[in-house]
Coordinates of C-alpha atoms and ligand atoms in Angstrom, one line a residue:
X709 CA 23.6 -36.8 0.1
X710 CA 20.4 -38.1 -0.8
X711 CA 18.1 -36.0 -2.0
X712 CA 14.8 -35.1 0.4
X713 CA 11.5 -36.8 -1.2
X714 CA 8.0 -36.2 -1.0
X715 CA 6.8 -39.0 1.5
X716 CA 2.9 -38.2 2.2
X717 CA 0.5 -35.5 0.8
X718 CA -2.5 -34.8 3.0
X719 CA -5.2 -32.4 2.6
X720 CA -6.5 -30.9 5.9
X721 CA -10.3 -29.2 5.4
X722 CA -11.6 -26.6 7.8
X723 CA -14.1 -24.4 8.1
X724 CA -13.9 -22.1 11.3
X725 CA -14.9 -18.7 9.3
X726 CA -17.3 -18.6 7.0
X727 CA -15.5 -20.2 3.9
X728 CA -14.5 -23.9 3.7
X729 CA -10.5 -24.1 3.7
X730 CA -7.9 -26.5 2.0
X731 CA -4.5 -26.5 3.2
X732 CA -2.4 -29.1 1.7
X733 CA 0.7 -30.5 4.2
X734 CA 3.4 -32.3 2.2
X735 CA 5.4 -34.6 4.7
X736 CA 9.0 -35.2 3.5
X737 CA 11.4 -38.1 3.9
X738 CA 13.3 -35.7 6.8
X739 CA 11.4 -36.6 10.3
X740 CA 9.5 -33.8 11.3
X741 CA 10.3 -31.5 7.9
X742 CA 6.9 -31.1 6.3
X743 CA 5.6 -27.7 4.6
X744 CA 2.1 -26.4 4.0
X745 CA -0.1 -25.0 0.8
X746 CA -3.3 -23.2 0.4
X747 CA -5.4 -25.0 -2.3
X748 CA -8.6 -22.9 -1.3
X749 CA -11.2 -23.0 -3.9
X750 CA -14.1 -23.0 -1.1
X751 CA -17.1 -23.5 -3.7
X752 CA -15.6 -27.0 -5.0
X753 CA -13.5 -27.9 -2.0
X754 CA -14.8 -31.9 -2.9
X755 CA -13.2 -31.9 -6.4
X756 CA -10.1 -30.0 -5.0
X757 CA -9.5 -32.9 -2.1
X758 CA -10.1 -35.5 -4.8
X759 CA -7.4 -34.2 -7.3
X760 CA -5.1 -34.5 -4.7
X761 CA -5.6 -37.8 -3.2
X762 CA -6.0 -39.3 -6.6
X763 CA -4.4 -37.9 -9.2
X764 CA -1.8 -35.8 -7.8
X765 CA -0.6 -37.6 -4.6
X766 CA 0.2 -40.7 -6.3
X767 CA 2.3 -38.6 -9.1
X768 CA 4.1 -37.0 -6.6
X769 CA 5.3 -39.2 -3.7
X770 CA 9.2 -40.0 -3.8
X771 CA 10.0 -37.1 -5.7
X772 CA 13.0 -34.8 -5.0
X773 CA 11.2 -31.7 -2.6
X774 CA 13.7 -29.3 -3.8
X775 CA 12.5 -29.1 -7.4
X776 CA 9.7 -26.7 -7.5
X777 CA 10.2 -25.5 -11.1
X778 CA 10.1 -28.9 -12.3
X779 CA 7.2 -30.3 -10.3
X780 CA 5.1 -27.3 -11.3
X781 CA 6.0 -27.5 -14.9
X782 CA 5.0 -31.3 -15.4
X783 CA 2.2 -30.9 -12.7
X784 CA 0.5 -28.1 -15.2
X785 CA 0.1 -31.0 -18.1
X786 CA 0.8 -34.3 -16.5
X787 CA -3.5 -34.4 -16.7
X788 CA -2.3 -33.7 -20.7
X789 CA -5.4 -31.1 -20.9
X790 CA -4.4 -28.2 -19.3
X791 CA -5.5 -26.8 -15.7
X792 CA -8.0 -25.4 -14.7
X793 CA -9.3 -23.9 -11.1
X794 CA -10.0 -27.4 -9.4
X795 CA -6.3 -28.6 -10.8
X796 CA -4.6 -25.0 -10.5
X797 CA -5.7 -25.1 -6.4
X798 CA -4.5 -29.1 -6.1
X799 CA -1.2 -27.9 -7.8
X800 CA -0.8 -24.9 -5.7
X801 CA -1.6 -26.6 -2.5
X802 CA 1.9 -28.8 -3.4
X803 CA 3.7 -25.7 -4.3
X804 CA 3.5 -23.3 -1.5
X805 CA 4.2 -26.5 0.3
X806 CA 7.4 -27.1 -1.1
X807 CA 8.5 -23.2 -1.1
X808 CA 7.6 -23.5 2.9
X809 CA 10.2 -26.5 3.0
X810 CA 12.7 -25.2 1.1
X811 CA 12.6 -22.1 3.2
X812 CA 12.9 -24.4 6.5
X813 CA 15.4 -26.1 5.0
X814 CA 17.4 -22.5 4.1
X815 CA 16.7 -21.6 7.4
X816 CA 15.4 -18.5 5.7
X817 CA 11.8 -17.0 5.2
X818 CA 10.5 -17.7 1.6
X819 CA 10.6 -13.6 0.2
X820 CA 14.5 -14.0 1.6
X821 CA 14.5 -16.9 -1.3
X822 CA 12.6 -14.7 -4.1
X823 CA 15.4 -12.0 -4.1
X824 CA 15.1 -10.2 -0.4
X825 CA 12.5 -7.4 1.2
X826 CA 11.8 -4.2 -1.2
X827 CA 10.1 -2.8 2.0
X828 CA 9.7 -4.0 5.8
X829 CA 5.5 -4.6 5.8
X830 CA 2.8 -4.6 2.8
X831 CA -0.1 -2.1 3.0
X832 CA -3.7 -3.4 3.3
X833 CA -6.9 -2.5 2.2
X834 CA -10.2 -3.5 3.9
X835 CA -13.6 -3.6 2.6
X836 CA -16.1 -1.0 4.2
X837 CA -19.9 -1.3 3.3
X838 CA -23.1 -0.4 3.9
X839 CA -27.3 0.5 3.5
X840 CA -26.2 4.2 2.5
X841 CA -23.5 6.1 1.8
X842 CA -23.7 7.5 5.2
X843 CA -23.4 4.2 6.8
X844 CA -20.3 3.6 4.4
X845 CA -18.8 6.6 5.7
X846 CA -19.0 6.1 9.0
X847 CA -17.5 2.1 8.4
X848 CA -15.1 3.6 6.5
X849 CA -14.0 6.2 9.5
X850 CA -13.8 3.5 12.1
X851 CA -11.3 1.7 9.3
X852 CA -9.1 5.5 9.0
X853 CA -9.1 5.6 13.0
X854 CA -7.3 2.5 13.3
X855 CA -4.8 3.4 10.9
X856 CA -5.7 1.7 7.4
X857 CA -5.2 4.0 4.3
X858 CA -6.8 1.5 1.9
X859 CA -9.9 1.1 1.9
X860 CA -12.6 -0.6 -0.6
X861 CA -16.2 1.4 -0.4
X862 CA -19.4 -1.0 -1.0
X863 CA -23.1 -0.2 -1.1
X864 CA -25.2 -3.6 -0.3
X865 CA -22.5 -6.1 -1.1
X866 CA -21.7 -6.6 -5.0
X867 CA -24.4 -4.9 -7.6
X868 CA -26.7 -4.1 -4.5
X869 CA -29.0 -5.7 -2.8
X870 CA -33.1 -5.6 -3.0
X871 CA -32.8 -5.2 -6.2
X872 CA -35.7 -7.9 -7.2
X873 CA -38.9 -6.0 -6.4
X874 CA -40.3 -5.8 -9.9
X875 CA -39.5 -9.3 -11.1
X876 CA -42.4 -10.4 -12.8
X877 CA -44.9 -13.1 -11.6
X878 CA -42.9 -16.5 -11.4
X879 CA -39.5 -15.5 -11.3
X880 CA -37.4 -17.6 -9.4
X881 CA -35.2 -17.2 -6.0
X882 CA -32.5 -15.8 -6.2
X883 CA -29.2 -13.2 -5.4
X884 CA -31.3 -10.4 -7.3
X885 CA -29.3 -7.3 -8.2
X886 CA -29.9 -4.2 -11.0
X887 CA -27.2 -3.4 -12.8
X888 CA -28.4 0.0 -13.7
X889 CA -29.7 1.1 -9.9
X890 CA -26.2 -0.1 -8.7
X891 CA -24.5 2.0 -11.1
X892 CA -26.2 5.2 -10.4
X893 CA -26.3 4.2 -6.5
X894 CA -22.5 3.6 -6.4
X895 CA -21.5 6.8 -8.0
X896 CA -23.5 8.9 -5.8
X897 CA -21.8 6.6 -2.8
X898 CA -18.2 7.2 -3.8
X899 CA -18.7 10.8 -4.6
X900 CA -20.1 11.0 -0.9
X901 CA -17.2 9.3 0.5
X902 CA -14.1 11.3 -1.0
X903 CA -16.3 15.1 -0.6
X904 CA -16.3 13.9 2.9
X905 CA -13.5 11.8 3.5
X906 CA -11.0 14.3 2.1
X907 CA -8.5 13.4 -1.0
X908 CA -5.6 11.8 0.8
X909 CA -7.7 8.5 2.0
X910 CA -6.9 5.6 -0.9
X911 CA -10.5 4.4 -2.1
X912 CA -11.0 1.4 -4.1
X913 CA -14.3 -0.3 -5.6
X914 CA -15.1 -3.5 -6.8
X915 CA -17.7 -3.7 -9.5
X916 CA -17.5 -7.6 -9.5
X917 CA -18.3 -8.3 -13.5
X918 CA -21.8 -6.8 -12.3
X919 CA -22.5 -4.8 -15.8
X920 CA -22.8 -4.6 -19.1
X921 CA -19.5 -3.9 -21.1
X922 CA -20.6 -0.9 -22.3
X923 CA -21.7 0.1 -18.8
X924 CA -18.7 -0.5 -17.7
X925 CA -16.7 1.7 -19.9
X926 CA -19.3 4.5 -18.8
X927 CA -18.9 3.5 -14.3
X928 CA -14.8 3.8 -15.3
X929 CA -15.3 7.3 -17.0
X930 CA -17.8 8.3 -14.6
X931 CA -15.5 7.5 -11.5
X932 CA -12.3 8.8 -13.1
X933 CA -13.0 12.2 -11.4
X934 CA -13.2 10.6 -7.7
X935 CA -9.6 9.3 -8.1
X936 CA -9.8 5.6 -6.7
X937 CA -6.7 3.7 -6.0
X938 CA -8.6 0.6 -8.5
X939 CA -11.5 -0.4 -9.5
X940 CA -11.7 -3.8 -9.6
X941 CA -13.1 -6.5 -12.0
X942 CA -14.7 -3.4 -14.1
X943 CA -15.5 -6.9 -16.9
X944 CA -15.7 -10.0 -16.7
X945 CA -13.1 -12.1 -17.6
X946 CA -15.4 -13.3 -21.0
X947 CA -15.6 -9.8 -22.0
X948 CA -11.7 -8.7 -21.6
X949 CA -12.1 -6.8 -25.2
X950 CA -13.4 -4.4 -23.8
X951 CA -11.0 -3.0 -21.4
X952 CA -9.4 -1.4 -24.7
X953 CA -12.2 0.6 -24.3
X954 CA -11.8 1.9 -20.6
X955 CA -8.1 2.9 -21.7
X956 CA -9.5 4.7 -24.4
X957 CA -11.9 6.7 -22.4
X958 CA -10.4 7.4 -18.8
X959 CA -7.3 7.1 -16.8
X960 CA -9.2 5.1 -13.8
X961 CA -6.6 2.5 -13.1
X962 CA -7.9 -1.0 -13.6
X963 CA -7.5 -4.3 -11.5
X964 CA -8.4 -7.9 -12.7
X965 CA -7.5 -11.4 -12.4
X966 CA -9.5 -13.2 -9.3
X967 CA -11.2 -15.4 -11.7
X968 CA -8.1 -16.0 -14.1
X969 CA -7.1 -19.9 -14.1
X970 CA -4.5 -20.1 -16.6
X971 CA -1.2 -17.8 -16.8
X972 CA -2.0 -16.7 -20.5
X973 CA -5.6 -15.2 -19.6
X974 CA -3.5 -12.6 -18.2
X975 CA 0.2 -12.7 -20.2
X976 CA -1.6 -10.5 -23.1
X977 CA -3.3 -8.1 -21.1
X978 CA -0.2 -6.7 -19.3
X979 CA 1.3 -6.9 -23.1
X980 CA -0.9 -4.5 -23.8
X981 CA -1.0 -2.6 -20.8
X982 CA -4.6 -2.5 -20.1
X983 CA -4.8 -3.5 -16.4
X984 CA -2.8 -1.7 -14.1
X985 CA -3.1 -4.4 -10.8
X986 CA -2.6 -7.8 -11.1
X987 CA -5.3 -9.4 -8.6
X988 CA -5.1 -13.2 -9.1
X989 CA -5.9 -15.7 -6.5
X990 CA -2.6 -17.5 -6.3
X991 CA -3.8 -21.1 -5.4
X992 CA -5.7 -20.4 -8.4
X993 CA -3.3 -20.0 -11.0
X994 CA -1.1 -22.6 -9.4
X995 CA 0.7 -21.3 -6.6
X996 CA 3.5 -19.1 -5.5
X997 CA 5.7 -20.3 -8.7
X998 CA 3.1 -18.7 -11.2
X999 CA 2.9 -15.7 -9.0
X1000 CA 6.2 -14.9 -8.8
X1001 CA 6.7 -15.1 -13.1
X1002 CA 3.7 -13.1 -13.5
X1003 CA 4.9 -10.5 -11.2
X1004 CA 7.7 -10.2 -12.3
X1005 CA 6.3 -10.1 -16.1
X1006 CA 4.2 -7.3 -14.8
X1007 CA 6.7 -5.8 -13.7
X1008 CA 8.8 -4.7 -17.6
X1009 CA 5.5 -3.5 -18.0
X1010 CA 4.5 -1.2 -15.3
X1011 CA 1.7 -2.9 -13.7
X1012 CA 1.8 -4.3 -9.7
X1013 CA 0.4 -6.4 -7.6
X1014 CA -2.6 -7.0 -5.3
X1015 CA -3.1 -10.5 -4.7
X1016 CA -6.9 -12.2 -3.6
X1017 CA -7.2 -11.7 0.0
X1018 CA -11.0 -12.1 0.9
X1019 CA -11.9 -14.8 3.9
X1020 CA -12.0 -17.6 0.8
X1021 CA -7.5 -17.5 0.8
X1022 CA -6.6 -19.8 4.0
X1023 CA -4.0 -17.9 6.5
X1024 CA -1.7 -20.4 4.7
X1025 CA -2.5 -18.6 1.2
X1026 CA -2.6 -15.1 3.0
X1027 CA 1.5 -16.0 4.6
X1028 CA 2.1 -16.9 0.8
X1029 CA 0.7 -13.7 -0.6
X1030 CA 2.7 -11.5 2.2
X1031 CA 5.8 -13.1 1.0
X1032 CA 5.0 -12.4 -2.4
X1033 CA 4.3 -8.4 -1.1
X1034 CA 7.5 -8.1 0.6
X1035 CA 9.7 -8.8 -1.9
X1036 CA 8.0 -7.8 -5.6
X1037 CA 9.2 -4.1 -6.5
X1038 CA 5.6 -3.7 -8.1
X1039 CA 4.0 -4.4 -5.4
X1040 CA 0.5 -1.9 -4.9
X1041 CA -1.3 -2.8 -2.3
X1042 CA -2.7 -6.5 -0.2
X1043 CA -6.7 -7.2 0.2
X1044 CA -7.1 -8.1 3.6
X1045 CA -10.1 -9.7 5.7
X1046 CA -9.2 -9.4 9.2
X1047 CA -9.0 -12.8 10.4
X1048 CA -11.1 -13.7 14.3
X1049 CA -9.2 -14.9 16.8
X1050 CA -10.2 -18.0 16.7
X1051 CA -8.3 -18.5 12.9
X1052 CA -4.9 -17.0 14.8
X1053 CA -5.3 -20.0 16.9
X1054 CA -5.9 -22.9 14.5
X1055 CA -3.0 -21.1 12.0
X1056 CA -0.1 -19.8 14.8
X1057 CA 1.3 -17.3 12.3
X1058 CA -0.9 -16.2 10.4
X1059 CA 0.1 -12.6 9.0
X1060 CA -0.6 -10.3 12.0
X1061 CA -1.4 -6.4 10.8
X1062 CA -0.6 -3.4 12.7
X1063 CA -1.8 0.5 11.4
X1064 CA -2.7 -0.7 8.1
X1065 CA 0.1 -2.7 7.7
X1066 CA 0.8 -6.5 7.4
X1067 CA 3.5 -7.9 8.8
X1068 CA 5.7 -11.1 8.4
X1069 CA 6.7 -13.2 11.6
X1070 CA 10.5 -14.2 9.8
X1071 CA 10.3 -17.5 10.8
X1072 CA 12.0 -20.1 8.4
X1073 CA 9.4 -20.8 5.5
X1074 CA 6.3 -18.9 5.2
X1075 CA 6.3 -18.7 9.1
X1076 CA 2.9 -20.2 9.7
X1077 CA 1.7 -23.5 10.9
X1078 CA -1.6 -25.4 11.6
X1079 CA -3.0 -26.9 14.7
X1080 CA -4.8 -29.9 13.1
X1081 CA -6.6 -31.3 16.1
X1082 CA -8.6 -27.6 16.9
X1083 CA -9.0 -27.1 12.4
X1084 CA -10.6 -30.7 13.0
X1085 CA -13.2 -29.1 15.4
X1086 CA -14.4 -27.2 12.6
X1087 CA -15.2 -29.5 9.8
X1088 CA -16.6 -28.1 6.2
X1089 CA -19.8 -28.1 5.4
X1090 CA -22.2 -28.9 2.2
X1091 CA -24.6 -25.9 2.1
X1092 CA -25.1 -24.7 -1.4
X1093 CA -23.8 -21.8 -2.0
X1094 CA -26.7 -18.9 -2.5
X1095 CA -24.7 -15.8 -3.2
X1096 CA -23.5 -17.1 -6.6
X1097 CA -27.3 -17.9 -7.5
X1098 CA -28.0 -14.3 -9.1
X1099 CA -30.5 -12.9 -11.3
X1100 CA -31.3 -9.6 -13.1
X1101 CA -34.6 -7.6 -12.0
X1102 CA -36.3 -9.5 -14.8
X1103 CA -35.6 -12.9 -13.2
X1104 CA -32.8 -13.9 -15.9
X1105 CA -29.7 -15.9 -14.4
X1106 CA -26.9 -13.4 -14.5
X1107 CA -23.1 -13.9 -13.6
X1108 CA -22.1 -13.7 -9.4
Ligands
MG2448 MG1 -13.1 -9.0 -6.2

């Protein structure tokens, strides 16, 4: 029998939420066979669509759809230099794609082709935040009463906001945050949460590379006592030296990876066990093939999982991701952004979650689709991102 070949690649861009979207949709030989891919990297969604159409589309047409491995392997160095996150998303787009296919063509969902369910749904966490801690608290009880029992505390978004009232005379616009008020205001927050919120709700925190190394190792000490399920991105990924010095000072267990591109940012830190969650993005690092060897890496290691899963994965990426939950034996817990309405209709599929948990649909493939001519209602736009602009008190560019 001939073999089923790669006959078009097309990128599809939507914004109907607030982040701009790339879903990739690889059209086979087989009339009416086609699969889909998230390639989401919603700050440089112009570079992404162009690595595709250019560079990876023409490499890929009239290829065989059933070799995954061997796509993804040359796809990683065909550009010789090695990916990074505009080529990892363009890969992964193609990926997930092809896992969709050859789940269609199995007549089986994808986690049935990774090895089978270790558990029937994935637990969730959502974010809760707000002004004060009170306001926190009371997010965070509307979140218990519905049956989540994740759930990530914030206090004014990441590092706290109105943080720039002494800049000096000058000083540019900006995302202004201060490390050191945000460190002192999240601790009192957290502590507020769990006296009131009893010990049996799971809390989590993300500290989003906002301080200092060395503040860092003191926020992870500090928080220890409070018991949080993670705390996320506690560095950033230039200062990963220094998580040898959380382990050395507190038993806080540690989550990192969003901003990882390539697979051996992270291969040494689970070597040396000093995270405790893997939290890639997976279009990121390439797609569900990169996600799977890394989980399962993580795995000989004690470490699990907890994919990206903000607004900026598309329901494509999220379907990926719940596949990936379902079946790893170290999986910990999903991220989760509650999806409106209006994104169930453009993505028929998309991961539905009940009481906290997330639930697949077991339809053949990932078991989501995309309604092309409603996503085309809701075309991206070219703002310029402001969030990612920010600034310490004194004015200095500082890193989002
Ligand atoms: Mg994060």
């Amino acid at each position: 029998m001939a073999p089923i070949t790669i006959k078009d690649i097309q990128v599809i861009l939507t914004q109907p939420w607030h982040s701009r979207l790339i879903v990739v949709k690889v059209i086979t030989s087989e009339p009416g066979l086609y699969g889909l891919g998230c390639a989401t990297f919603t700050q440089r969604w112009h570079a992404v669509e162009a690595a595709i159409e250019g560079h990876l589309k023409p490499f890929l047409i009239g290829r065989d759809v059933s070799r995954i491995e061997d796509i993804w392997q040359l796809g990683m160095v065909h550009g010789y230099w090695r990916n990074g996150p505009v080529l990892g998303n363009a890969l992964s787009g193609v990926d997930i794609a092809l896992w969709d296919i050859k789940g269609k063509l199995a007549n089986m969902p994808v986690y049935q082709l990774l090895g089978g369910k270790c558990r029937e749904a994935a637990n969730v966490y959502v974010h809760a935040d707000g002004r004060d801690p009170q306001e926190v608290i009371e997010n965070a009880q509307r979140f218990m009463e519905q049956g989540y029992r994740f759930i990530r505390v914030q206090m004014g978004g990441y590092g706290g906001k109105n943080a720039g009232k002494t800049r000096p005379e000058g000083a540019l616009d900006g995302a202004y945050y201060d490390p050191r008020a945000y460190m002192r205001n999240m601790l009192k927050m957290i502590e507020a949460v769990r006296v009131t919120l009893g010990d049996e709700i799971e809390l989590l925190h993300d500290i989003h590379e906002r301080l200092i190394p060395i503040d860092a190792v003191g926020f992870a000490k500090a928080v220890e006592q409070f018991k949080l399920y993670f705390l996320e991105d506690a560095l950033a990924p230039e200062d990963i030296a220094w998580f040898e010095h959380i382990r050395q000072q507190c038993s806080t267990p540690i989550a990192m990876g969003e901003l990882f591109n390539n697979p051996h940012e992270w291969r040494s830190m689970i070597e040396r066990r000093l995270i405790d969650f893997l939290r890639m993005h997976i279009s990121q690092m390439g797609g569900l093939t990169p996600a799977r060897n890394a989980a399962i890496h993580a795995n000989f290691y004690g470490i699990r999982t907890a994919w990206h899963g903000p607004g900026d994965v598309s329901p494509v990426g999220h379907a990926a991701n719940l596949h990936l939950d379902l079946w790893a034996p170290n999986f910990g817990v999903q991220e989760w952004c509650r999806f409106p309405e209006l994104v169930y209709e453009i993505f028929p599929g998309t991961p539905e979650v009940r009481n906290g948990y997330m639930y697949p649909n077991d339809r053949p493939g990932l078991g989501i689709d995309i309604n092309e001519k409603l996503a085309a209602k809701y075309p991206c736009t070219d703002e310029i991102e402001q969030w990612t602009q920010t600034r310490l008190p004194d004015g200095s560019p500082a890193r989002p």
